[in-house]
Amino acid sequence: MSISRRDFIKYTSVAALGTGVLGCHHEMNVSKSAGIMMPKSGKRIVVLGGGWGGATAAKYIKQEDPSIDVVIVEREDNFISCHVSNWVIGGFKTMKDITISYDALIKNYGIKVVHAEAKELDAEKKQLKTDKGILEYDLILVSPGISYRYETIAGLNSAEAIKRFPAAMKAGPETVMIAERLAAMKSGGSVLVAVPPTPYRCPPGPYERVSLIANYLKKNKPGSKLFVFDSNDDVVSKGKLFKAAWKDYYSDIIEYVPDNYIKSVDVGTGKVVSEKGEITPDVANIIPAMKANQTAFDLGLMSKEKDLWVRAEPYTFESYKYKDVYVVGDATHNGAVGGVPKSGYVANSMAKVAASAMARKLNGQEPLVPTYVNTCYSLVNEDEGIFVSAVYKYDEASKRIKKISGGVSPTMNALFGRHAQDWATSIWSDMLL
Amino acid sequence: MINGKLLFFMAIVAAVLYVPATSFAEASVSEGKRLGKTCAGCHGTAGNTPGEYIGKIGGQNPTYMTKALTEFADGKRAKSVEMSIVSKGYTQEQLKSIAMYYSTQKWVNSTNNINMAKAEAGKAIAMDNGCMDCHGANGEGMDEYPRIGGQNKGYLYEVMKRYKSGDIKSDEMELITELNDAQLDKLANYLSGIR
Ligand SMILES: Cc1cc2nc3c(=O)[nH]c(=O)nc-3n(C[C@H](O)[C@H](O)[C@H](O)COP(=O)(O)OP(=O)(O)OC[C@H]3O[C@@H](n4cnc5c(N)ncnc54)[C@H](O)[C@@H]3O)c2cc1C
């Protein structure tokens, strides 16, 4: 890769910023001529994405072998948890509760965090190009999460429309937008939540959100209605449990319409046209269909032309496209890895498998037989929780992940609600502390 | 001379007997680590569970833990819904390895908030009922007696209620049926507060 004068200045300014940009206390060298940041000396694994998959992988690689240099590339300053972000929308948690810094990973494990935007991958040279410079690696793990397919809904693919109809399936400004709009709405108003077609991130996520918005309306905005337009023919996850809660608590608030996808939106009037009818809600949360994060496409990780998710083999999570490039989390292709939900717990499990396989590979060892777990807790109001949980193994015959044991909570109750809170604390600590 | 030889011989026998035993235990621990790493999503890294209502498992006794895991898998502790589902995903041998692995991890005392007045009252109840005779002066436990000192408060309270109601059956824990929920709450404050 050659380097322009403009890039040269950019890289130099990284060096000048020093600790600020890298979020860590070491002096970082920037080799100016090659545009290479922090030239590699020993074994190095670059981790693209400091979300559930990436943060877990970085920590577990270091636990496996502290001598490996681990560098996380993450565009955001802090980790913001998607899980519990529905509780912010529901009005009983704040963004502060779900924002966690990367400081402990840096301090406790010597992980380096580069806040930069990954742009291109040179799998031959083993280099990741970012807007702050080039990083060399021996192995790279990519856990970039999801992107929305705005283009599947007419009228939605513009900055203005996205603001009018936010999705908020990545926790952040859109989460706050929805919470604020609900708070500002008059009593007797109408809210729309549109559920995307599967596969999408966090199967129970939209339904937990529906429950908690209904709970909020019940307490704060009497007479309001919540319309749920579901692209799927039924509630995708924990259906019986969610529907029981809606019937018991929110029967006069929630209007659930299955098999009803969104056709178009009008940013001017706020009108939403669905297959079964039109509505102009006061507050709209439209979750479009999803695909692997655009970054996965930009890095060239798709092995087939029309693929929307990255194919990786689930024994180590090495991608089918490139050797030494591993992919975990929501971005993975269900057909290739097997039928696991796109959840944070699964991303955390996959990352541990990949971390172990990668560290062992750099030390000339064979990977261990993998194992995986999933759990998704959801709240149906401030107190009561429900969950789904499963244990998976690697199936030799199909070369895919297969369920061994699984089930859902028999009912909703306050103890499961407590467990839901504790689960969040546990898994955050497992990723970031 | 003969004595020396005999000692030397015994040392060899001991070494021969000892080596396979260690490597078996080590194999079990590394197998348990491979399988048990995923438990950390609910129980925290190395079983140091930071919340209140999920029990700490890092540093718990392997004998007790194996028994508990086996009973979860056999459906004998049906009120522990998560654990009933999860433990069915492993063989008996695997559960034993997982228990071995977590038992080798460091026990880290709970940081839950303790109501000091309740803890004082709880201490008196514990002394009156001889709880620590079985569980150890600091609730550190041993073999089939679980470690309860420094365990998470909410978990302790809930699990004691299950012994009381008979949802978990244990002859040794019979005496808990005599205590009411308010007393169990006090005990939970005392036990969790042992640090
Ligand atoms: C409302 C909601 C509720 C949820 N509840 C649960 C739950 O109860 N249980 C559960 O298990 N899961 C839950 N999830 C799902 C969970 O959040 C995701 O499955 C998880 O985030 C997936 O992890 P990941 O590593 O694949 O992606 P992410 O966590 O999204 O991480 C990707 C990271 O990569 C970064 N990145 C991407 N591209 C670039 C680039 N080019 N340069 C630099 N950085 C980049 C992003 O900024 C991001 O930080 C929920 C999700 C939502 C939205």
XYZ file of C-alpha atoms and ligand atoms in Angstrom:
681
model
C 0.000 0.000 0.000
C 1.417 3.374 -0.923
C 0.709 6.366 1.156
C -0.378 9.842 0.152
C 0.834 13.023 1.752
C -2.583 13.553 3.333
C -2.439 10.134 4.953
C 1.068 10.867 6.091
C -0.156 13.871 8.001
C -2.958 11.825 9.517
C -0.584 9.181 10.782
C 1.758 11.759 12.202
C -1.107 13.338 14.062
C -1.883 9.975 15.618
C 1.623 9.908 16.998
C 1.170 13.432 18.281
C -2.096 12.542 19.990
C -0.380 9.591 21.576
C -2.164 8.283 24.616
C -5.454 9.988 23.854
C -6.118 8.165 20.628
C -4.879 4.827 21.797
C -6.608 5.060 25.117
C -3.622 3.597 26.880
C -0.582 4.765 28.669
C 2.236 3.399 26.563
C 4.018 5.531 24.045
C 2.934 4.196 20.653
C 5.313 4.297 17.748
C 3.982 5.184 14.377
C 6.244 4.126 11.581
C 5.610 6.995 9.237
C 6.990 5.722 5.966
C 4.822 2.583 5.824
C 1.775 4.124 7.501
C 2.119 1.294 9.981
C 0.878 2.033 13.490
C 2.504 0.325 16.427
C 4.783 -1.962 14.398
C 4.441 -5.590 15.390
C 7.343 -7.169 17.232
C 6.123 -10.508 18.637
C 2.931 -12.513 18.116
C -0.069 -10.307 17.539
C -3.817 -10.760 17.231
C -5.903 -7.815 16.055
C -9.528 -7.807 17.198
C -11.870 -5.733 15.048
C -14.863 -4.592 17.099
C -14.954 -4.075 20.856
C -18.529 -5.378 21.241
C -19.657 -8.635 22.809
C -17.607 -10.888 20.546
C -14.527 -8.701 20.294
C -14.123 -7.697 23.940
C -14.602 -11.293 25.104
C -12.096 -12.613 22.574
C -9.465 -10.020 23.504
C -9.690 -10.846 27.202
C -9.710 -14.607 26.720
C -6.757 -14.547 24.309
C -4.765 -12.701 26.958
C -5.875 -15.156 29.630
C -4.770 -18.023 27.420
C -1.396 -16.465 26.564
C -0.446 -13.058 27.993
C 2.579 -12.855 25.682
C 0.350 -12.336 22.644
C -0.013 -8.670 21.739
C -3.765 -8.029 21.500
C -5.035 -4.864 19.793
C -8.738 -3.999 19.678
C -9.879 -1.670 16.880
C -13.150 0.014 17.866
C -14.731 3.178 16.517
C -16.688 4.060 19.647
C -15.117 5.521 22.803
C -16.964 3.158 25.139
C -18.816 -0.114 25.139
C -22.571 0.502 25.144
C -24.613 -2.577 25.943
C -27.497 -3.525 23.677
C -28.795 -5.794 26.379
C -30.494 -3.578 29.002
C -30.891 -0.815 26.375
C -34.581 -1.745 26.238
C -34.697 -0.975 29.953
C -33.512 2.541 29.092
C -36.337 2.834 26.560
C -38.661 1.510 29.276
C -37.630 4.429 31.464
C -36.015 2.643 34.418
C -32.330 2.629 33.439
C -30.095 5.343 32.039
C -27.428 5.338 29.337
C -24.882 5.626 32.102
C -25.960 2.226 33.431
C -25.160 0.564 30.109
C -21.955 2.404 29.192
C -18.686 0.747 30.216
C -15.162 1.919 29.430
C -12.377 -0.246 28.046
C -10.017 0.879 30.819
C -10.126 -2.389 32.769
C -9.215 -4.432 29.678
C -6.260 -2.109 29.133
C -5.176 -2.054 32.758
C -5.878 -5.629 33.862
C -4.742 -7.511 30.784
C -2.480 -5.146 28.831
C -4.855 -5.114 25.880
C -4.360 -2.154 23.530
C -7.408 -0.294 22.286
C -7.171 1.797 19.125
C -10.204 3.974 18.529
C -10.306 3.942 14.757
C -12.505 3.006 11.811
C -11.436 -0.191 10.037
C -11.504 0.287 6.278
C -9.780 -2.485 4.353
C -8.164 -5.833 4.856
C -5.095 -7.156 3.084
C -5.308 -10.830 3.978
C -2.148 -11.604 1.977
C 0.057 -9.101 3.749
C -1.873 -9.572 6.985
C -2.664 -5.916 7.431
C -5.793 -4.109 8.565
C -6.103 -0.605 7.192
C -7.864 1.890 9.437
C -8.442 5.619 9.188
C -5.684 6.088 11.749
C -3.077 3.859 10.143
C -2.268 0.292 9.243
C -2.076 -2.546 11.754
C -0.070 -5.694 11.108
C -1.269 -9.002 12.535
C -0.563 -12.711 12.669
C -4.230 -13.502 13.161
C -7.288 -11.240 13.114
C -10.691 -11.734 14.715
C -13.602 -9.766 13.286
C -16.791 -9.236 15.313
C -18.389 -6.186 13.682
C -22.059 -6.818 14.520
C -24.884 -5.909 12.158
C -26.035 -3.261 9.703
C -29.609 -2.402 8.726
C -30.916 -2.980 5.230
C -32.674 0.370 5.011
C -33.120 -0.119 1.287
C -35.728 -2.846 1.933
C -38.267 -0.216 3.044
C -39.187 2.473 0.544
C -38.439 5.971 1.790
C -36.284 4.871 4.719
C -32.850 5.090 3.162
C -31.977 8.684 4.101
C -30.418 10.254 7.167
C -33.590 12.240 7.785
C -35.908 9.208 7.540
C -33.665 7.142 9.790
C -33.933 9.870 12.391
C -37.692 9.962 12.059
C -38.007 6.151 12.268
C -35.026 4.938 14.330
C -34.275 1.216 14.737
C -32.207 1.282 17.960
C -30.970 -2.278 17.661
C -27.522 -0.885 18.326
C -27.577 0.868 21.662
C -26.672 4.543 21.422
C -28.244 7.816 20.300
C -31.255 6.036 18.782
C -32.012 4.398 22.130
C -32.151 7.849 23.727
C -34.249 9.232 20.874
C -36.988 6.663 21.403
C -36.949 7.088 25.200
C -37.207 10.881 24.846
C -39.986 10.734 22.273
C -42.020 8.425 24.481
C -41.542 10.804 27.388
C -42.594 13.773 25.247
C -45.648 12.038 23.778
C -49.112 13.082 25.000
C -51.379 10.600 26.751
C -53.668 8.779 24.334
C -50.927 8.736 21.722
C -49.850 5.930 19.430
C -46.577 4.087 19.154
C -45.402 1.679 16.471
C -42.767 -1.014 16.807
C -41.981 -2.840 13.559
C -40.276 -6.225 13.952
C -37.913 -7.276 11.138
C -37.879 -10.629 9.360
C -35.490 -13.267 10.746
C -32.558 -13.608 10.946
C -31.968 -10.497 13.012
C -29.978 -9.582 16.128
C -31.513 -10.745 19.409
C -34.712 -12.664 18.541
C -36.559 -11.670 21.763
C -35.210 -8.081 21.692
C -38.103 -6.381 19.884
C -40.679 -8.197 22.041
C -38.956 -7.235 25.264
C -39.032 -3.669 23.961
C -42.746 -3.942 23.189
C -43.391 -5.186 26.738
C -41.396 -2.405 28.349
C -42.861 0.353 26.183
C -46.340 -0.957 27.063
C -45.376 -0.947 30.728
C -44.207 2.654 30.383
C -47.388 3.739 28.597
C -49.566 2.004 31.159
C -47.923 3.946 33.971
C -47.253 7.284 32.333
C -49.445 7.799 29.263
C -52.949 6.491 29.940
C -55.103 5.775 26.914
C -52.137 5.226 24.586
C -51.858 2.422 22.049
C -48.877 0.360 20.987
C -49.013 -1.226 17.539
C -46.678 -4.110 16.816
C -46.253 -4.887 13.132
C -44.363 -8.138 12.888
C -42.819 -9.257 9.578
C -42.910 -12.781 10.964
C -46.017 -14.939 11.254
C -45.718 -15.140 15.046
C -43.610 -13.901 17.961
C -40.172 -15.283 17.064
C -38.839 -16.088 20.530
C -40.434 -17.007 23.873
C -43.767 -16.456 22.112
C -46.038 -18.063 24.686
C -44.364 -16.199 27.540
C -44.496 -12.787 25.877
C -48.087 -13.261 24.815
C -49.091 -14.352 28.317
C -47.529 -11.188 29.730
C -49.220 -8.998 27.110
C -52.577 -10.603 27.861
C -52.169 -10.277 31.632
C -50.794 -6.750 31.754
C -51.201 -4.895 28.492
C -54.275 -6.268 26.738
C -55.798 -2.818 26.263
C -52.521 -1.291 25.060
C -50.819 -3.707 22.658
C -52.255 -4.381 19.217
C -50.175 -7.241 17.779
C -50.387 -7.747 14.015
C -48.389 -10.735 12.686
C -47.335 -11.272 9.096
C -47.260 -7.563 8.458
C -44.100 -6.117 7.005
C -43.444 -2.443 6.401
C -43.611 -1.378 2.753
C -42.810 2.308 2.932
C -42.436 5.311 5.170
C -42.968 8.995 4.514
C -40.554 11.189 6.366
C -42.594 14.332 5.700
C -45.923 13.167 7.103
C -44.665 10.380 9.370
C -46.986 7.929 7.613
C -46.043 4.262 7.632
C -47.507 1.893 5.046
C -47.568 -1.774 5.966
C -48.867 -4.742 4.068
C -52.095 -4.727 6.051
C -52.705 -1.002 6.364
C -51.446 2.499 7.080
C -50.684 4.292 10.292
C -49.226 7.618 11.362
C -47.894 6.954 14.846
C -46.670 9.613 17.272
C -43.563 7.595 17.962
C -42.176 5.037 15.521
C -39.495 2.429 16.048
C -38.908 0.730 12.718
C -36.416 -2.109 12.747
C -35.429 -2.961 9.194
C -34.129 -6.324 7.978
C -30.478 -6.857 8.839
C -27.217 -8.135 7.399
C -23.670 -8.486 8.672
C -22.111 -5.128 9.437
C -21.128 -3.225 6.297
C -17.538 -3.500 7.518
C -17.604 -7.246 6.769
C -18.501 -6.426 3.161
C -15.884 -3.656 2.925
C -13.238 -6.062 4.186
C -14.253 -8.566 1.508
C -15.241 -11.329 3.904
C -18.219 -12.660 1.941
C -17.462 -15.948 0.221
C -20.507 -15.927 -2.051
C -21.784 -13.022 -4.054
C -25.289 -12.672 -2.627
C -24.366 -13.560 0.943
C -25.548 -11.236 3.699
C -23.607 -12.933 6.520
C -20.036 -14.178 6.845
C -19.367 -17.892 6.469
C -17.060 -19.291 9.121
C -16.503 -22.828 10.330
C -17.660 -23.193 13.914
C -14.825 -25.391 15.182
C -12.487 -22.379 15.354
C -14.492 -19.619 13.586
C -11.868 -19.196 10.901
C -13.611 -17.674 7.884
C -14.106 -19.745 4.763
C -12.913 -16.818 2.701
C -9.503 -16.121 4.260
C -7.044 -18.134 6.277
C -6.049 -16.505 9.592
C -9.177 -14.324 9.575
C -11.725 -15.367 12.218
C -15.302 -14.125 12.452
C -17.690 -14.390 15.412
C -20.910 -12.870 16.694
C -23.983 -11.593 14.929
C -22.130 -11.220 11.620
C -21.785 -14.985 11.160
C -23.839 -16.955 8.641
C -26.349 -19.295 10.317
C -26.265 -21.743 7.449
C -22.512 -22.092 7.876
C -22.157 -22.138 11.667
C -25.479 -23.774 12.594
C -28.728 -22.706 14.194
C -27.672 -20.398 17.002
C -29.483 -17.122 17.664
C -27.713 -13.821 17.074
C -27.293 -13.037 20.738
C -24.678 -11.527 22.998
C -24.309 -14.778 24.929
C -23.643 -16.665 21.702
C -21.129 -13.999 20.608
C -19.433 -14.399 24.014
C -19.347 -18.206 23.609
C -18.085 -18.090 20.036
C -15.393 -15.618 21.049
C -14.070 -17.985 23.736
C -13.846 -20.803 21.218
C -12.055 -18.590 18.703
C -9.760 -17.057 21.352
C -8.589 -20.467 22.470
C -8.118 -21.749 18.913
C -6.203 -18.613 17.871
C -3.882 -18.569 20.879
C -3.194 -22.278 20.421
C -2.518 -21.805 16.739
C 0.108 -19.162 17.439
C 1.698 -21.648 19.831
C 1.615 -24.529 17.368
C -1.189 -26.415 19.147
C -4.324 -28.025 17.766
C -7.649 -26.390 18.655
C -9.739 -27.927 21.449
C -13.221 -29.334 20.848
C -15.531 -26.308 21.154
C -18.643 -25.854 23.317
C -21.235 -23.094 23.307
C -24.104 -21.759 25.425
C -26.897 -19.270 24.839
C -29.209 -17.454 27.220
C -31.478 -14.498 26.647
C -33.285 -13.016 29.581
C -36.016 -10.469 28.922
C -38.062 -8.349 31.287
C -41.793 -7.974 30.768
C -41.990 -5.094 33.276
C -39.545 -3.566 35.794
C -39.550 -6.703 37.928
C -40.557 -9.848 36.148
C -38.338 -11.792 33.808
C -38.472 -14.711 31.398
C -35.649 -16.491 29.616
C -34.529 -19.005 27.029
C -31.375 -21.031 27.529
C -29.516 -23.761 25.619
C -26.266 -25.718 25.495
C -24.744 -26.592 22.128
C -21.993 -28.825 20.843
C -20.047 -29.175 17.641
C -21.575 -31.849 15.444
C -18.912 -33.777 13.519
C -21.298 -35.094 10.889
C -22.779 -31.774 9.798
C -19.748 -29.680 10.814
C -22.144 -27.312 12.481
C -23.281 -26.235 15.935
C -26.071 -28.423 17.272
C -28.316 -28.029 20.306
C -27.904 -30.608 23.110
C -30.235 -29.201 25.745
C -32.521 -26.214 25.927
C -35.669 -24.704 27.320
C -37.537 -21.611 28.425
C -38.719 -20.405 31.808
C -42.059 -21.989 32.723
C -43.519 -18.577 33.521
C -42.576 -14.993 34.259
C -41.568 -14.099 37.787
C -39.587 -11.664 39.896
C -36.763 -14.094 40.634
C -36.071 -14.504 36.914
C -36.133 -10.706 36.770
C -33.371 -10.643 39.394
C -31.444 -13.249 37.465
C -31.789 -11.100 34.351
C -30.098 -8.192 36.137
C -27.392 -10.404 37.588
C -26.816 -12.032 34.223
C -26.078 -8.597 32.771
C -23.599 -7.832 35.543
C -21.952 -11.229 35.121
C -21.534 -11.135 31.384
C -20.375 -7.508 31.350
C -17.711 -8.455 33.872
C -16.800 -11.504 31.771
C -16.223 -9.243 28.764
C -14.870 -6.023 30.152
C -13.427 -6.440 33.664
C 21.161 -48.691 54.856
C 18.231 -51.046 54.535
C 16.010 -48.358 55.913
C 17.366 -45.913 53.417
C 16.692 -48.351 50.601
C 13.208 -49.017 51.829
C 12.472 -45.331 52.055
C 13.832 -44.865 48.563
C 11.678 -47.728 47.334
C 8.632 -46.289 49.013
C 9.357 -42.950 47.500
C 9.354 -44.540 44.063
C 6.105 -46.348 44.742
C 4.610 -43.151 46.020
C 5.835 -41.279 42.957
C 4.458 -43.920 40.630
C 1.138 -43.853 42.395
C 1.128 -40.108 42.700
C 1.960 -39.101 39.142
C -1.002 -40.686 37.389
C -3.299 -39.308 40.071
C -2.144 -35.723 39.468
C -2.286 -35.976 35.724
C -5.787 -37.382 35.973
C -6.832 -34.443 38.146
C -5.085 -32.030 35.828
C -6.724 -33.556 32.791
C -10.047 -33.234 34.537
C -9.410 -29.585 35.396
C -8.358 -28.636 31.870
C -11.332 -30.535 30.464
C -13.537 -28.726 32.973
C -12.091 -25.406 31.871
C -12.755 -26.137 28.227
C -16.355 -27.096 28.975
C -17.035 -24.674 31.799
C -15.792 -21.401 30.314
C -19.254 -20.736 28.927
C -20.815 -20.821 32.424
C -19.095 -17.459 32.969
C -21.789 -15.691 30.944
C -24.100 -16.169 33.932
C -21.545 -16.794 36.693
C -18.773 -14.317 35.803
C -15.181 -15.106 34.836
C -13.800 -17.999 36.928
C -17.142 -18.256 38.747
C -16.687 -15.033 40.667
C -20.334 -14.049 40.251
C -20.731 -10.311 40.835
C -24.520 -10.052 41.217
C -26.778 -10.988 44.087
C -29.097 -13.818 43.089
C -26.768 -16.113 41.158
C -24.441 -18.133 43.391
C -20.662 -17.868 43.265
C -19.082 -21.113 42.098
C -15.362 -20.279 41.798
C -13.649 -21.901 44.806
C -16.725 -23.894 45.886
C -16.044 -27.462 47.085
C -15.874 -29.981 44.240
C -17.723 -32.747 46.112
C -20.696 -30.546 46.902
C -20.649 -28.908 43.482
C -20.633 -32.248 41.679
C -23.603 -33.360 43.770
C -25.513 -30.148 43.083
C -24.808 -30.281 39.333
C -25.846 -33.929 39.173
C -29.088 -33.162 40.966
C -29.799 -30.242 38.626
C -29.296 -32.561 35.654
C -31.482 -35.262 37.197
C -34.317 -32.808 37.708
C -34.117 -33.080 41.499
C -33.845 -29.321 41.924
C -36.580 -28.318 39.541
C -36.952 -24.839 41.046
C -33.461 -24.049 39.716
C -34.819 -23.700 36.212
C -31.737 -22.300 34.467
C -29.430 -24.876 36.019
C -31.796 -27.733 35.222
C -31.672 -26.799 31.545
C -27.955 -26.060 31.410
C -26.628 -29.079 33.309
C -28.568 -31.469 31.071
C -26.191 -30.398 28.315
C -23.282 -32.328 29.865
C -22.509 -35.931 30.814
C -21.989 -36.899 34.446
C -18.250 -37.187 33.806
C -18.202 -33.717 32.237
C -20.099 -32.177 35.146
C -17.516 -33.636 37.490
C -14.690 -32.084 35.454
C -16.453 -28.735 35.393
C -16.892 -28.881 39.187
C -13.194 -29.759 39.529
C -12.204 -26.802 37.385
C -14.339 -24.276 39.277
C -13.147 -25.655 42.623
C -9.567 -24.761 41.649
C -10.528 -21.111 41.078
C -10.091 -18.494 43.745
C -13.076 -17.839 46.010
C -13.797 -14.117 46.057
C -16.143 -12.928 48.796
C -19.419 -11.254 47.907
C -19.599 -7.464 47.780
C -23.369 -7.294 48.301
C -24.640 -4.659 50.727
C -25.194 -6.071 54.175
C -27.689 -4.817 56.750
C -25.523 -4.895 59.867
C -28.392 -5.210 62.349
C -29.797 -8.176 60.442
C -26.325 -9.708 60.184
C -25.890 -9.491 63.958
C -29.238 -11.158 64.522
C -28.352 -13.744 61.859
C -25.144 -14.589 63.619
C -27.041 -15.380 66.799
C -29.446 -17.640 64.865
C -26.507 -19.436 63.224
C -24.864 -20.018 66.589
C -28.099 -21.223 68.183
C -28.654 -23.727 65.386
C -25.097 -24.979 65.056
C -24.916 -24.018 61.371
C -21.181 -23.470 61.559
C -20.574 -26.880 63.144
C -21.098 -28.359 59.727
C -20.231 -25.409 57.475
C -17.059 -24.326 59.301
C -16.365 -21.388 61.611
C -16.291 -18.938 58.685
C -18.714 -20.877 56.542
C -15.799 -22.092 54.425
C -17.307 -25.572 54.038
C -15.570 -28.805 53.116
C -16.365 -31.844 50.979
C -20.137 -32.296 50.997
C -20.657 -29.173 53.124
C -20.892 -26.206 50.798
C -18.998 -22.977 51.345
C -21.585 -20.423 52.462
C -19.469 -17.631 54.001
C -19.096 -14.724 51.564
C -21.673 -16.195 49.157
C -24.064 -13.787 47.423
C -26.881 -12.664 49.701
C -29.923 -13.071 47.479
C -28.795 -16.511 46.367
C -28.366 -17.644 49.995
C -31.816 -16.425 50.928
C -33.504 -18.133 47.969
C -31.665 -21.431 48.369
C -32.423 -21.608 52.111
C -36.114 -21.138 51.302
C -35.835 -24.153 48.983
C -34.367 -26.372 51.689
C -37.122 -25.154 53.981
C -39.923 -25.905 51.507
C -38.463 -29.299 50.619
C -37.785 -28.279 47.008
C -34.216 -29.335 47.758
C -34.067 -32.393 49.961
C -31.315 -32.785 52.528
C -31.384 -34.563 55.883
C -28.563 -32.421 57.209
C -30.477 -29.239 56.429
C -33.741 -30.413 58.079
C -33.280 -27.947 60.931
C -33.977 -25.059 58.561
C -37.669 -25.999 58.416
C -37.947 -24.545 61.941
C -36.943 -21.065 60.781
C -39.168 -18.417 59.213
C -38.367 -16.243 56.177
C -37.396 -13.246 58.312
C -34.852 -15.405 60.108
C -33.521 -16.719 56.798
C -33.107 -13.141 55.615
C -31.057 -12.384 58.713
C -28.965 -15.500 58.169
C -28.359 -14.494 54.555
C -27.100 -11.093 55.711
C -24.802 -12.708 58.247
C -23.407 -15.418 55.972
C -22.909 -13.162 52.955
C -21.221 -10.611 55.203
C -18.498 -13.039 56.374
C -15.527 -11.561 54.486
C -32.328 -4.216 22.388
C -31.400 -5.381 22.423
C -31.463 -6.314 23.464
C -30.594 -7.383 23.501
N -30.690 -8.283 24.535
C -29.872 -9.356 24.563
C -29.965 -10.323 25.601
O -30.790 -10.241 26.499
N -29.138 -11.378 25.591
C -28.222 -11.548 24.631
O -27.474 -12.531 24.683
N -28.108 -10.658 23.596
C -28.905 -9.573 23.550
N -28.812 -8.682 22.503
C -27.953 -9.010 21.352
C -26.515 -8.620 21.531
O -26.409 -7.264 21.847
C -25.754 -8.900 20.244
O -25.968 -10.229 19.866
C -24.275 -8.649 20.411
O -24.054 -7.268 20.516
C -23.457 -9.223 19.269
O -22.095 -8.980 19.466
P -21.132 -8.650 18.241
O -19.756 -8.677 18.798
O -21.467 -9.526 17.104
O -21.538 -7.185 17.783
P -21.497 -5.806 18.585
O -21.667 -6.021 20.017
O -22.438 -4.904 17.890
O -20.026 -5.284 18.373
C -19.549 -4.816 17.147
C -18.560 -3.699 17.396
O -17.775 -3.478 16.233
C -17.603 -2.093 16.053
N -17.317 -1.885 14.638
C -18.039 -2.331 13.572
N -17.450 -1.957 12.427
C -16.340 -1.274 12.761
C -15.315 -0.645 12.014
N -15.328 -0.634 10.675
N -14.314 -0.037 12.674
C -14.296 -0.028 14.029
N -15.234 -0.594 14.781
C -16.240 -1.220 14.158
C -18.910 -1.496 16.530
O -18.757 -0.153 16.898
C -19.253 -2.392 17.715
O -18.758 -1.898 18.933
C -29.658 -7.561 22.458
C -29.584 -6.638 21.423
C -30.441 -5.555 21.393
C -30.333 -4.569 20.289
